[in-house]
Structures are given as structure tokens and as C-alpha cells.
Coordinates of C-alpha atoms in Angstrom, one line a residue:
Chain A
X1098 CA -24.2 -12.8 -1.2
X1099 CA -24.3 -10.4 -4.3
X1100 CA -21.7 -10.0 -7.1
X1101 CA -21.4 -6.0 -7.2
X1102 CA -19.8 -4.4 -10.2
X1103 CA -18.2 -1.3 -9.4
X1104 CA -16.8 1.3 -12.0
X1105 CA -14.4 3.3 -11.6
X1106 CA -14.4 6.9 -13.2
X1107 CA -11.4 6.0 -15.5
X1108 CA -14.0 3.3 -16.6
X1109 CA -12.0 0.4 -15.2
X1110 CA -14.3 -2.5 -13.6
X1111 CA -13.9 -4.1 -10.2
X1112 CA -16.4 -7.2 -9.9
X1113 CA -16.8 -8.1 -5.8
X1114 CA -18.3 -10.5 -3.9
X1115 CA -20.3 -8.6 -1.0
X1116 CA -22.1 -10.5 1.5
X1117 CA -25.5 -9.6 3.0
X1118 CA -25.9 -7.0 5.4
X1119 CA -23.0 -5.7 4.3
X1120 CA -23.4 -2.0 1.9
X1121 CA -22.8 -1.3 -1.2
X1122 CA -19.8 1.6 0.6
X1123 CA -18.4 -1.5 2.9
X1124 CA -18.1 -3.8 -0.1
X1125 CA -15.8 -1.1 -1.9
X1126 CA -13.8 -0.3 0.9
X1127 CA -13.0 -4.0 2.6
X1128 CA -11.6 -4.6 -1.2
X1129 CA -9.6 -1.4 -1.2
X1130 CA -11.1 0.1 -4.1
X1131 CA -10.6 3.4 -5.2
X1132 CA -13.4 5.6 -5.5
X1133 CA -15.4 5.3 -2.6
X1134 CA -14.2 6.3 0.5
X1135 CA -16.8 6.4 3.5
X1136 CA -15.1 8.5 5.5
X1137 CA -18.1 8.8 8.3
X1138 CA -18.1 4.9 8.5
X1139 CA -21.7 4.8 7.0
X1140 CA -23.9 6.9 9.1
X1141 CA -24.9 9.4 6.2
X1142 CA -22.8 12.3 6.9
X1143 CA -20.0 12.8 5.0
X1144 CA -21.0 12.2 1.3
X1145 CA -17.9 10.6 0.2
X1146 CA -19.1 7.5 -0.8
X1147 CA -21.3 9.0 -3.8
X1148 CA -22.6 6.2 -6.5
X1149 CA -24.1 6.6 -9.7
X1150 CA -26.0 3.6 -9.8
X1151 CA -27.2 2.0 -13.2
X1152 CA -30.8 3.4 -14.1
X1153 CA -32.4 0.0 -14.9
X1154 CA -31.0 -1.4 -10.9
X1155 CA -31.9 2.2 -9.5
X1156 CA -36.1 1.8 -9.3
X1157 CA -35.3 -1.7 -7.9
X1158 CA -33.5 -0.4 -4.4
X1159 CA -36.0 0.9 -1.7
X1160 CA -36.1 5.0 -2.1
X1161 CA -33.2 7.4 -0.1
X1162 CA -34.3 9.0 2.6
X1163 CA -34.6 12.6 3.7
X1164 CA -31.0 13.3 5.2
X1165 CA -29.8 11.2 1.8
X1166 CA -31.3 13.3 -0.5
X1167 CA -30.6 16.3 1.1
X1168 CA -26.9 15.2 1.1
X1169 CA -26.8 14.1 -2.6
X1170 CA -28.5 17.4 -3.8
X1171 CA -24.9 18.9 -2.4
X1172 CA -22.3 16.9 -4.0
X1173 CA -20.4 18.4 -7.0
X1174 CA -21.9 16.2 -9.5
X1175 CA -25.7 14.9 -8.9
X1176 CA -27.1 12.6 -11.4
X1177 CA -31.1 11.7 -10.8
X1178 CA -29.5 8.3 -10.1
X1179 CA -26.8 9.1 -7.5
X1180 CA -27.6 7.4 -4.0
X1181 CA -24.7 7.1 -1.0
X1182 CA -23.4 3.5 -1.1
X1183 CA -23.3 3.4 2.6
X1184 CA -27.1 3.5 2.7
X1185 CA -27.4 0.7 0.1
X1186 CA -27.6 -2.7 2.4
X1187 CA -26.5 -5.9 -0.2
X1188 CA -29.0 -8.6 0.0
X1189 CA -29.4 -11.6 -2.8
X1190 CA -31.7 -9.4 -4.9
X1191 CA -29.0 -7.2 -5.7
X1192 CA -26.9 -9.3 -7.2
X1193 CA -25.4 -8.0 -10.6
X1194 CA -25.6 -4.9 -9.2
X1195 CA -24.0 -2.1 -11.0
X1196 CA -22.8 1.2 -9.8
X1197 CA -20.4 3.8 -11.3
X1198 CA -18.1 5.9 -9.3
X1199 CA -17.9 10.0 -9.9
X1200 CA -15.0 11.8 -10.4
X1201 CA -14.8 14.1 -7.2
X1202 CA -13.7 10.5 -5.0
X1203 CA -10.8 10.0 -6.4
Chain B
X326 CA 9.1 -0.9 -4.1
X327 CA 11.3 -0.8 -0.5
X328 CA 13.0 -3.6 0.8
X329 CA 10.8 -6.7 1.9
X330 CA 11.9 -6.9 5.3
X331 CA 11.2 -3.3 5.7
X332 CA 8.2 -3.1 8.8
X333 CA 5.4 -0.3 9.3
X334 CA 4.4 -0.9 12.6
X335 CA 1.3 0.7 13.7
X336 CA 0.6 0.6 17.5
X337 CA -3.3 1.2 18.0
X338 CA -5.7 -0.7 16.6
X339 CA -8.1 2.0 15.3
X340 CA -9.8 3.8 12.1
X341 CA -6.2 5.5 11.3
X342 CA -4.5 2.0 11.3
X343 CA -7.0 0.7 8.9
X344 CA -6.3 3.5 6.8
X345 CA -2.8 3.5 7.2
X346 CA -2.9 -0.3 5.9
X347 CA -4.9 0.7 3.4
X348 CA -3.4 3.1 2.1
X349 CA 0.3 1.8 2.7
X350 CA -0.9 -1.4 0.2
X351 CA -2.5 0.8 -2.4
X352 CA 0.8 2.9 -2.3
X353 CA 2.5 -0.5 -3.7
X354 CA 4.1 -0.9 -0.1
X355 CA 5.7 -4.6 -0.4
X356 CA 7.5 -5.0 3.5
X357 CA 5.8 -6.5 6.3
X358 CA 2.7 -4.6 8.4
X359 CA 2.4 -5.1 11.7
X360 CA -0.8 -4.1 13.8
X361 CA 0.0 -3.7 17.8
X362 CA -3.5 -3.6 19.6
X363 CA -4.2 -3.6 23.0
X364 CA -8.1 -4.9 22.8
X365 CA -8.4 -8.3 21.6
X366 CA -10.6 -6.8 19.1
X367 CA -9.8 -6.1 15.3
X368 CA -10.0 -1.9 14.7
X369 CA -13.9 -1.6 15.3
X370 CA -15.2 2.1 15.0
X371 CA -15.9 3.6 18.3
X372 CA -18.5 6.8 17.4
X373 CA -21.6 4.3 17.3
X374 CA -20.8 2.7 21.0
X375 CA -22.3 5.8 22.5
X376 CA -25.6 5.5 19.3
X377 CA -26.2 2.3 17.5
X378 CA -24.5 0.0 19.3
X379 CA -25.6 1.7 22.7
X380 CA -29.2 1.1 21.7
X381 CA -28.7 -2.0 20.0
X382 CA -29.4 -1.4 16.3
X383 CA -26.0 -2.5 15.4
X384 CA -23.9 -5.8 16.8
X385 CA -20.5 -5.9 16.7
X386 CA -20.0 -7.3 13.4
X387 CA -21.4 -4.0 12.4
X388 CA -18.3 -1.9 14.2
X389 CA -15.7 -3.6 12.6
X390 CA -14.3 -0.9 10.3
X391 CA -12.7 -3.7 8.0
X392 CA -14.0 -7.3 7.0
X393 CA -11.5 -9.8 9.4
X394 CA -10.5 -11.2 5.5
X395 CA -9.2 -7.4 4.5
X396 CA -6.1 -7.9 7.2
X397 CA -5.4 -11.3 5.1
X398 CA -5.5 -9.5 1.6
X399 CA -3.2 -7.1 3.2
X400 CA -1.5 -9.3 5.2
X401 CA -0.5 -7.8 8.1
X402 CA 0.8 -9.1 11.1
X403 CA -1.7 -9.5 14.1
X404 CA -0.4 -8.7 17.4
X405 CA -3.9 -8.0 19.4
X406 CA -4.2 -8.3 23.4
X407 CA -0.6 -6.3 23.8
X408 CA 0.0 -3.7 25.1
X409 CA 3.3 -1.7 23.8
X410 CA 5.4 -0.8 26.7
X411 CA 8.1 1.1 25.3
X412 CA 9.5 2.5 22.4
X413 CA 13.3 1.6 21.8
X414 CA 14.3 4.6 19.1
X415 CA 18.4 3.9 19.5
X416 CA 17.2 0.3 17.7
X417 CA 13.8 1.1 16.2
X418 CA 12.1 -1.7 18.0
X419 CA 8.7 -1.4 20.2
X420 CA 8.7 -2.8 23.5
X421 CA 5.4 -4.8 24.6
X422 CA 4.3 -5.5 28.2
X423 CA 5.6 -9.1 27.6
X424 CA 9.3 -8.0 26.6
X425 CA 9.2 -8.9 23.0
X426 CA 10.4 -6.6 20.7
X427 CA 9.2 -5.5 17.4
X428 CA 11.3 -4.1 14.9
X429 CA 10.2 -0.9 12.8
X430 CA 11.4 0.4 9.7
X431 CA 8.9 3.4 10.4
X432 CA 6.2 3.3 13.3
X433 CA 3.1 5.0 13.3
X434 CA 1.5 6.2 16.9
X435 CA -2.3 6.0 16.8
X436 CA -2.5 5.9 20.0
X437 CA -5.9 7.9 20.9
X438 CA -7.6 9.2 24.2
X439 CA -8.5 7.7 27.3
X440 CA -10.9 8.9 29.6
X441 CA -10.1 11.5 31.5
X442 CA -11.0 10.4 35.4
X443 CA -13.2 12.5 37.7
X444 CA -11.5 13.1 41.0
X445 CA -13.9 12.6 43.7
X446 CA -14.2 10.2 46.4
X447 CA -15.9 7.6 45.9
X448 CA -15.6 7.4 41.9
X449 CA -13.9 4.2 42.2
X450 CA -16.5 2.1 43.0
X451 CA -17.7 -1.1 40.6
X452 CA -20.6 1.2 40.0
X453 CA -19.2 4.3 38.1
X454 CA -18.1 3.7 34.6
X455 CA -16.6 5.1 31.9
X456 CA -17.2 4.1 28.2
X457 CA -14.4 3.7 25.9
X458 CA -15.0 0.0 24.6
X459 CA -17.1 -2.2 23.7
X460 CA -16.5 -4.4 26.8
X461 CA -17.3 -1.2 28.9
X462 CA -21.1 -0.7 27.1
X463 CA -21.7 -4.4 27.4
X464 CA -20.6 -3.8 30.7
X465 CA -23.1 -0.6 31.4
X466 CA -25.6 -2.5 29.7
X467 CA -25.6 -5.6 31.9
X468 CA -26.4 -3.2 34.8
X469 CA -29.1 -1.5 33.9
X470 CA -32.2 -3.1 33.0
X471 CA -35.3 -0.6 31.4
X472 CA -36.5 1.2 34.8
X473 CA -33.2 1.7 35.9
X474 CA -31.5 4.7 36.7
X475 CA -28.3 5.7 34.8
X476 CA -26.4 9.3 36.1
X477 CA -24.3 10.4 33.6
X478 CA -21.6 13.1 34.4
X479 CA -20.9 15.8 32.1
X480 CA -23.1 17.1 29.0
X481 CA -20.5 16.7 26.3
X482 CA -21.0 14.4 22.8
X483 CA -20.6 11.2 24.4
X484 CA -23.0 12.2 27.6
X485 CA -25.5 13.5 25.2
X486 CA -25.7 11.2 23.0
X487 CA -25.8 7.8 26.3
X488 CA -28.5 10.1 27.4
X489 CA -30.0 9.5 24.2
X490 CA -30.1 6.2 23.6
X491 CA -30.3 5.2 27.4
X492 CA -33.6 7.2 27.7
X493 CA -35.3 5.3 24.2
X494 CA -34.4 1.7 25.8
X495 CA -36.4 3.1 28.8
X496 CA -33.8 4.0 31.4
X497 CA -34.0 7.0 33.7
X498 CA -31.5 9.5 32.8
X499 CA -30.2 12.3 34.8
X500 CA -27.3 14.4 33.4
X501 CA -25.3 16.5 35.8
X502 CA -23.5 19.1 34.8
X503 CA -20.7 21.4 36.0
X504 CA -20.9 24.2 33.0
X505 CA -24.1 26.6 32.8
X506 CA -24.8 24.5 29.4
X507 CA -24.4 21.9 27.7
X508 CA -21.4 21.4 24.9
X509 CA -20.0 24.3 25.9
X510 CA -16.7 23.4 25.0
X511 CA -17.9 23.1 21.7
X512 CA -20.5 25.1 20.3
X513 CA -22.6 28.2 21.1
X514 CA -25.1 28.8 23.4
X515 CA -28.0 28.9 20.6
X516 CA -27.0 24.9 19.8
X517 CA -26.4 24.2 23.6
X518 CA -30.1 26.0 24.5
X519 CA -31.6 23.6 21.4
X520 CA -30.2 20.5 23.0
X521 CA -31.1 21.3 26.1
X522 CA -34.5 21.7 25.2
X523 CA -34.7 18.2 23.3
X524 CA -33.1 16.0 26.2
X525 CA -35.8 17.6 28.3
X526 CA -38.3 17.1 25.9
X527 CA -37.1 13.5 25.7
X528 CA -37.9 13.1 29.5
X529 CA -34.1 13.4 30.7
X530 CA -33.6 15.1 34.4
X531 CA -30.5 17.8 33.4
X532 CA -29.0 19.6 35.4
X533 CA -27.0 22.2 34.7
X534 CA -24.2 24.6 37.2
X535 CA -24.0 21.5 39.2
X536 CA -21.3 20.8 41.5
X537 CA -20.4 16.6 42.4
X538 CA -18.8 16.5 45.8
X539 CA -18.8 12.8 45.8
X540 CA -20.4 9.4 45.6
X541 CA -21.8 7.6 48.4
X542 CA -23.2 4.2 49.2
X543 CA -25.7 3.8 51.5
X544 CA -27.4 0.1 52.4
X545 CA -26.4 -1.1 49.1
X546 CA -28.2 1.7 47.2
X547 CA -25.5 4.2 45.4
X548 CA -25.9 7.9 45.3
X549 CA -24.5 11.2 44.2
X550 CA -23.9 14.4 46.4
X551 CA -23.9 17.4 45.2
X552 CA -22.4 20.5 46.0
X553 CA -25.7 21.9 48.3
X554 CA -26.0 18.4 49.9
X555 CA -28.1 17.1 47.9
X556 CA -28.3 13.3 47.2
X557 CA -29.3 11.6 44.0
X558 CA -29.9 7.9 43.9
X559 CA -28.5 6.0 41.0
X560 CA -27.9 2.6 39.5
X561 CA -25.4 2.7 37.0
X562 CA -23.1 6.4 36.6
X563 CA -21.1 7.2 33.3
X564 CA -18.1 9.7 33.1
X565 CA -17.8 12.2 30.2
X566 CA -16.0 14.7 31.5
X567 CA -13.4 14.8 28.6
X568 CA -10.7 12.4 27.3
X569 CA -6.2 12.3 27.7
X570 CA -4.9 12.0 24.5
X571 CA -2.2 8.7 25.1
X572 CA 1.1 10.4 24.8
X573 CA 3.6 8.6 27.5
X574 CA 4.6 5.9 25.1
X575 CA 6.0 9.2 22.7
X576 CA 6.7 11.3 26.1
X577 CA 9.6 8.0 27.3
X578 CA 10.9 8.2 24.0
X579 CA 12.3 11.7 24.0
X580 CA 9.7 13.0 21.4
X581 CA 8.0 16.5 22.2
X582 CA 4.4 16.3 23.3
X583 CA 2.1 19.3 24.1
X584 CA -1.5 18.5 24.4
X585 CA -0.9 15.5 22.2
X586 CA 2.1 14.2 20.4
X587 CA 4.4 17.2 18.3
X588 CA 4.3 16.6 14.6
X589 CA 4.7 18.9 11.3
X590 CA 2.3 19.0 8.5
X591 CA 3.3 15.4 6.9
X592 CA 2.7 13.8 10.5
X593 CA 6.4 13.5 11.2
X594 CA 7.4 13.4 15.2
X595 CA 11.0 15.1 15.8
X596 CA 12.1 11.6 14.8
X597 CA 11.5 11.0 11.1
X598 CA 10.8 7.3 11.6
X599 CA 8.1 7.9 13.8
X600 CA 4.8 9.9 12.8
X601 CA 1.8 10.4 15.2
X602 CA -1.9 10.1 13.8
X603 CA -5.5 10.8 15.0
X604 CA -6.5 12.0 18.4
X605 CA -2.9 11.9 20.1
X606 CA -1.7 14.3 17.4
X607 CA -0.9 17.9 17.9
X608 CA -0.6 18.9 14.1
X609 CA -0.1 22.7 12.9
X610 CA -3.5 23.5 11.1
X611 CA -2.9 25.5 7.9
X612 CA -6.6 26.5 7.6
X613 CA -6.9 27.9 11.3
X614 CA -2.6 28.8 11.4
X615 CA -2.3 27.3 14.6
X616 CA -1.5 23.9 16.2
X617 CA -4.5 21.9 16.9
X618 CA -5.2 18.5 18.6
X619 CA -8.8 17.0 17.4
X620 CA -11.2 14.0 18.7
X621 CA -12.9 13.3 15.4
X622 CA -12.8 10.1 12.8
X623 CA -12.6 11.8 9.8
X624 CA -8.7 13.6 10.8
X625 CA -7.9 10.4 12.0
X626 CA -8.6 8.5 8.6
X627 CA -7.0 11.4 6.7
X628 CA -4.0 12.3 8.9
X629 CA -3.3 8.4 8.7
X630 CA -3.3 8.5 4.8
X631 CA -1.1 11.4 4.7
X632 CA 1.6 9.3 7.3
X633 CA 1.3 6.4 5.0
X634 CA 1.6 8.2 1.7
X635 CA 4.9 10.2 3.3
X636 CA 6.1 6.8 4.7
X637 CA 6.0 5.8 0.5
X638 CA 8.1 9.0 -0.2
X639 CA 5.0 11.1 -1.4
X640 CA 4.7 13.8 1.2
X641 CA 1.7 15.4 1.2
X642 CA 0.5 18.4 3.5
X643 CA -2.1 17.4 5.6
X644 CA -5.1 20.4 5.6
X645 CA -8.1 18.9 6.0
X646 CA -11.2 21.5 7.0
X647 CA -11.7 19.6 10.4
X648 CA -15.6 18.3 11.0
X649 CA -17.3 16.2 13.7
X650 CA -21.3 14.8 13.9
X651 CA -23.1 13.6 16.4
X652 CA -26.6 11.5 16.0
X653 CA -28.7 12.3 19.0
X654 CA -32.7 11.3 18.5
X655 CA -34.0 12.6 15.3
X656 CA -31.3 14.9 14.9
X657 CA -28.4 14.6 13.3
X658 CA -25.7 17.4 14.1
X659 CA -23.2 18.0 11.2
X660 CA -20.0 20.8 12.6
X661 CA -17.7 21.9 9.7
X662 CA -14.7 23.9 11.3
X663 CA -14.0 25.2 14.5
X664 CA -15.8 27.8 15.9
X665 CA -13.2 29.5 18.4
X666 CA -12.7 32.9 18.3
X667 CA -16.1 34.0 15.8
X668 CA -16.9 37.7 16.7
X669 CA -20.6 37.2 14.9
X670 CA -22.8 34.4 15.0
X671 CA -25.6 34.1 12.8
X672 CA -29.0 31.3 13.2
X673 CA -30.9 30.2 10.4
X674 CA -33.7 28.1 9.5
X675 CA -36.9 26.8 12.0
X676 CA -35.3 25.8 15.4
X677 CA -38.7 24.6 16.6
X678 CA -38.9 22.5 13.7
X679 CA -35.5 21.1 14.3
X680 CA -33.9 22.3 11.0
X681 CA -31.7 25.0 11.2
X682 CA -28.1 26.4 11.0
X683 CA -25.9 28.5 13.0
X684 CA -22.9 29.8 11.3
X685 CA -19.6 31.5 12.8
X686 CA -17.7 34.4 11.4
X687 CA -14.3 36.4 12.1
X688 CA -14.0 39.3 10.3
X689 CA -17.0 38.4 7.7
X690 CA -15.3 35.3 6.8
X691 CA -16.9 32.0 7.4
X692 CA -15.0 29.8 10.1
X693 CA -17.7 27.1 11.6
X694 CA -21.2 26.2 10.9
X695 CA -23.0 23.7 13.3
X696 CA -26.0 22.1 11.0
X697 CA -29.0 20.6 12.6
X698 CA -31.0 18.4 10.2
X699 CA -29.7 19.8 7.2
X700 CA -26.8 18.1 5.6
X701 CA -26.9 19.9 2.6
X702 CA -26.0 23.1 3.9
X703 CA -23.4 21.1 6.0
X704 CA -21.5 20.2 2.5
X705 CA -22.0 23.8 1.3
X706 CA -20.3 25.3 4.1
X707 CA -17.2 23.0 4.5
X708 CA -16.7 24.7 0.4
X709 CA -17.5 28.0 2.0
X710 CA -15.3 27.8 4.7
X711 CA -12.4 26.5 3.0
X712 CA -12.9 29.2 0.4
X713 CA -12.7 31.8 2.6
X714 CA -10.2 31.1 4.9
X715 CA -7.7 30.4 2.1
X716 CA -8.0 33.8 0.6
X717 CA -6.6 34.5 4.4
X718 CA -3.7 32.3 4.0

């Protein structure tokens, strides 16, 4: 279980429990939150569930891979911290996680 | 926001009725939801039963396209294992098998596809399956052990894709197929030549311009004979030879279908209480300016948001740039738009390296790409396309 902070582009917070296993995408989207959308279900094709995710948390999660990157480099507003939350599995280490959420989802 | 007692009842428990939920709550929607399903099963997403969950990377805890505690935030009513039998419109109420009856304020149809059957003798034996479910992959599964020999008619996405994962777990796969190539339906012959290659590559036995005349059982051993007489043996055979979209429950209401349920660009059948969603939609597409009726996930999730957002009084045209993918070995196919009707096609990238594009035009605009292995051009060209078709409109 991880407490995931997620912000939204307006800059209101949404703190949520996630449980383990679950990603960072499913977390926002069993909650209803705005922002994220995951329209593919989380098999890394649709890019809709773009996060920026807070630099000093970003070095800690294990590196995107190529079809990720690849995808990120296209969305309308890359940041060299944007991953896809549906490729972001929750575990207890990521608890206090923060990740932003850009303007294009919403 | 409406009346309490009011009722949205979704029949089809699927990726648009999660959305539809969704969306319906985060619209401020206070009446009552109520979820008609005919699987015992909570919406679970259906692409990955032919991928992941085929091959066992993913249980079903995985498939569920909602956490079981999002229907109790939302609370919606639960009425899984039924099966709607009618739908009453004089008094807005939805028959189930067992004769209760559901009242509606609005009802949304997400009714999907079934499978469409092959009609040969002998395709009704215990041993030919089709896979729509989960229970039907556990079921396949349970027959075939690694050695075993799976037949798998038709070379479409769900074929393809069995073929796949079948093949990794150690099965024998042969693929029979009536067209000259695979995914013909669907894409071009330069994406249908690259996937043939990589099945055969992959050590599956296709076979393609192949006529079934029927199945056979012989001394307890099952086999397939083709058109020149031919018999293949088999343990286990899967049908993909195309889906129905689920129209009768619309069709005994009195609401046009045609290919799919009739509906405008909000969703709306004939009746304005009733909207349609998903694969059992026909819906006018204003990017292509004709009607169109589409498998995918991603129309179903938005079709279902535009339903729920015009069931809230904010109507919305739906014109999504339709797109489909399909995860087959290392190679992920990404399709933005339909290809239909292209006078020029054009391939790019390394084929032999598995990275490359092919891209559709009409009249030098952009109307389709199929991406293999490269996503970002995939997200480039939906832009494209939408760009360039609207200047059309």
C-alpha cells in the first residue's frame, strides 16, 4: 500500500491510497480523478495517462522502457520527468509518491 | 441535480459501462445506477484474454477495469448473472430472463459482439471453441497442455494474436485461413506479408486460401478437412472468423438497427431515452462522413462518455479519430484511422528490423497509418490525420 499524491493541472491535490500491484494510472482512475485517463487499459499505447512525476521520486522508479519513451517523446508537453502512469507498478517503496498531471488530459 | 429516483440503467457489463458510471458521477449525476450484466463477472477488459491473460502474465484481478470498491463509491446497483430479455419502451422498464423488471429513466445499450459461428458440420463438437470470456480461455486452456495442438480458424486480431501466445507456452499452432492473407479485412497487404512472415518465423503452420469443409472425429482423435481432402489432426480449435454485434434486444424494441444499433452523433437511438454505445453502435462518423460500426476499446470508453455527458444535458458530438492495437510477440501494432478507400500507400522505416510504418492517403491527405514498433509516429499521425481530414469537412 502507498499513499500517492496526485496533482491536478489547476493545482488541486488528490491524496490516494493505492495498493500494490496496482499502477500509478489504475490508482487515479478507480478514484475517478480527473486527469488521467488510460484509455488503452495500461498496455502502453494510447499516452493518455501522461505524469509529470516529482524529480527527487523520478531517479528512484526503475527506468521507462523503449515503446515508453518513444511514446512520451510524442505527447504535447514532454518534461525530462514525464513517464506513463500505467507503466508505474505501486509497491511500499513508493509511498509519498508525487506526480503532477499536464494540461492536455483534461 | 435530477430527481433521486431517476435510474441509468446500463445493460452490459463492459469498458463503456464503467465509463458511463464514471462519467455519469463526475457529471454530479445523484439518481440511482443500475449495472445489468450477464457474466457473473464485474466489467473486466476483454483485449488482453487473447495476450496477457492467454499467456498467463496477468490473473484476473488484473482484467478488472475498475477496483470491486469503485462500484461502492459510485454506488450502483449490481445486477450480474442476468440476462435482459426485453426492453419494455411503452413503460421504460427492461425485461430480464427471470421476469423482473427494471425501471429506466434513460438506458444505455452496451451490448457488444458475439462470435460469429462457422457453419460447418461438425463445429459443434465439445472440442471447437470460441473465445469471448474468460471462462472460455480457462476453458481452452484446460485442454491443451504444452505439446498440444491448437487449430485456430481465421487469421484476424484475435487469431493472430492466440497464435501468439499459444505458440510461446509451447503449443502447436496451425492457422487456417480462407483469405489469400492474413488481416485482410483490416490492413494492407505490406502489414499482412510482415505478419505472416513473423508467425512463420515463430514456428506457426499458416495456411492461407484454405477452404474448411468440416470437422471430423475419428477413434477419439479430432480433425479438420479441408477443401482438397486433406485432414489435419487437432486437439483443441478456436474460431475467429469475425464477431455479431448484439442488436436483437434494440431490434424487439422497434429501434432501427443496420450493422449495429442506429444512433446520431450524441449516441441517441430513435428513442431519446435510449442511447447505444461501443461495438453494437452504428454511429455517423464526422471525420470519415459516413456511418461506421467499430470493434475497438478506446470508441467504446468515449462513445460511453459522450451518452453519459448527454444523459446530464451536455450534448457533445462524438468524433473521435477511431484507433485499434494489437500486441503480438515483440511487436506492438498501433492503427490510427481507417484505411478503406486509400488510393496511395506509402512504407517507411526497416521492415526487417520490425520498425516501420505504412501510411494511407486519399487524395494526398492522410487517412490511416498502421505503426509497427513505433509509437511515436503512431501519436504523430492520429494529429496528422485529424488535421487533414478536417480541412475536408
Amino acid at each position: 500500500m502507498a499513499t500517492i499524491t496526485y496533482i491536478e493541472h489547476s493545482g488541486a491535490k488528490h491524496e490516494v491510497e493505492v495498493k500494490n500491484g496496482s499502477t500509478v494510472m489504475e490508482g487515479a482512475v478507480d478514484n475517478m480523478l480527473d486527469g488521467i485517463i488510460g484509455e488503452c487499459g495500461g498496455c502502453c499505447s494510447c499516452a493518455t495517462c501522461h505524469v509529470i512525476v516529482d524529480s527527487a521520486w523520478y531517479e528512484k522508479l526503475d527506468a521507462p522502457d523503449e515503446t515508453e519513451t518513444e511514446m512520451l517523446d510524442a505527447v504535447p508537453e514532454p518534461t525530462p520527468t514525464s513517464r506513463l502512469s500505467c507503466q508505474i507498478t505501486v509497491s511500499d517503496e513508493l509511498d509519498g509518491l508525487v506526480v503532477q498531471m499536464p494540461e492536455e488530459q483534461f | 441535480m435530477k430527481n433521486t429516483a431517476d435510474n441509468v440503467v446500463i445493460i452490459g457489463a463492459s469498458h463503456a459501462a464503467a465509463e458511463v458510471i464514471s462519467t455519469l458521477r463526475k457529471a454530479g449525476w445523484e439518481g440511482k445506477i443500475t449495472l445489468i450484466g450477464d457474466e457473473e463477472n464485474l466489467p473486466y477488459q476483454r483485449p488482453p484474454l487473447s495476450k496477457a491473460y492467454y499467456s498467463g502474465d496477468i490473473n484476473t484481478d488484473k482484467l478488472a477495469i475498475k477496483n470491486p470498491s469503485f462500484y461502492e463509491m459510485t454506488k450502483v446497483g449490481l445486477v450480474l448473472g442476468a440476462r435482459a430479455d426485453s426492453v419494455d419502451r411503452a413503460n421504460k422498464e427492461v425485461v430480464l430472463e427471470n421476469g423482473t423488471r427494471v425501471s429506466y429513466t434513460k438506458l444505455v445499450l452496451a451490448t457488444g459482439t458475439r462470435a460469429r459461428l462457422l457453419p460447418v458440420e461438425g463445429a459443434d463438437a465439445p472440442c471447437i471453441k470460441y473465445l469471448r470470456t474468460v471462462a472460455d480461455v480457462d476453458d481452452i486452456k484446460s485442454t491443451l497442455a504444452p505439446g498440444g495442438k491448437l487449430l485456430i480458424v481465421g487469421a484476424g486480431y484475435i487469431g493472430l494474436e492466440v497464435a501468439a501466445s499459444a505458440i510461446k507456452q509451447g503449443i502447436e499452432v496451425i492457422v487456417l485461413e480462407a483469405q489469400e492473407r492474413v488481416l485482410a479485412r483490416v490492413t494492407s497487404e505490406p502489414v499482412s506479408a510482415f505478419y505472416q512472415d513473423i508467425h512463420r518465423q515463430a514456428g506457426v503452420d499458416l495456411r492461407l486460401g484454405v477452404g474448411l469443409k468440416r470437422f471430423v472425429t475419428k477413434e477419439d482423435e479430432n480433425f479438420a478437412e479441408l477443401a482438397d481432402g486433406e485432414l489435419v489432426k487437432f486437439d483443441c480449435a478456436i474460431i475467429g472468423i469475425g464477431v455479431i454485434p448484439n442488436v436483437e434486444l434494440a431490434e424487439h424494441a422497434g429501434l432501427a438497427c443496420d450493422n449495429g444499433i442506429i444512433v446520431d452523433e450524441f449516441t441517441q437511438t430513435e428513442d431519446p431515452d435510449i442511447y447505444a454505445v461501443g461495438d453494437c453502435s452504428n454511429h455517423p462518423s464526422q471525420i470519415y462522413q459516413k456511418r461506421i460500426r467499430l470493434e475497438s476499446v478506446p470508441n467504446a470508453v468515449a462513445q460511453a462518455k459522450t451518452a453519459a455527458l448527454s444523459i446530464c444535458g451536455d450534448n457533445r458530438v462524438y468524433d473521435q479519430l477511431p484507433w485499434f492495437w494489437s500486441d503480438q510477440y515483440d511487436v506492438k501494432l498501433q492503427t490510427a484511422g481507417l484505411m478503406q478507400e486509400h488510393d496511395e500507400v506509402v512504407v517507411e522505416g526497416d521492415v526487417a528490423a520490425r520498425k516501420f510504418t505504412v501510411s494511407y492517403f486519399r487524395g494526398g491527405k492522410m487517412i490511416a497509418l498502421d505503426a509497427i514498433n513505433s509509437p511515436a509516429l503512431f501519436m504523430k499521425a492520429k494529429k496528422r490525420i485529424c488535421m487533414d481530414l478536417q480541412v475536408d469537412n
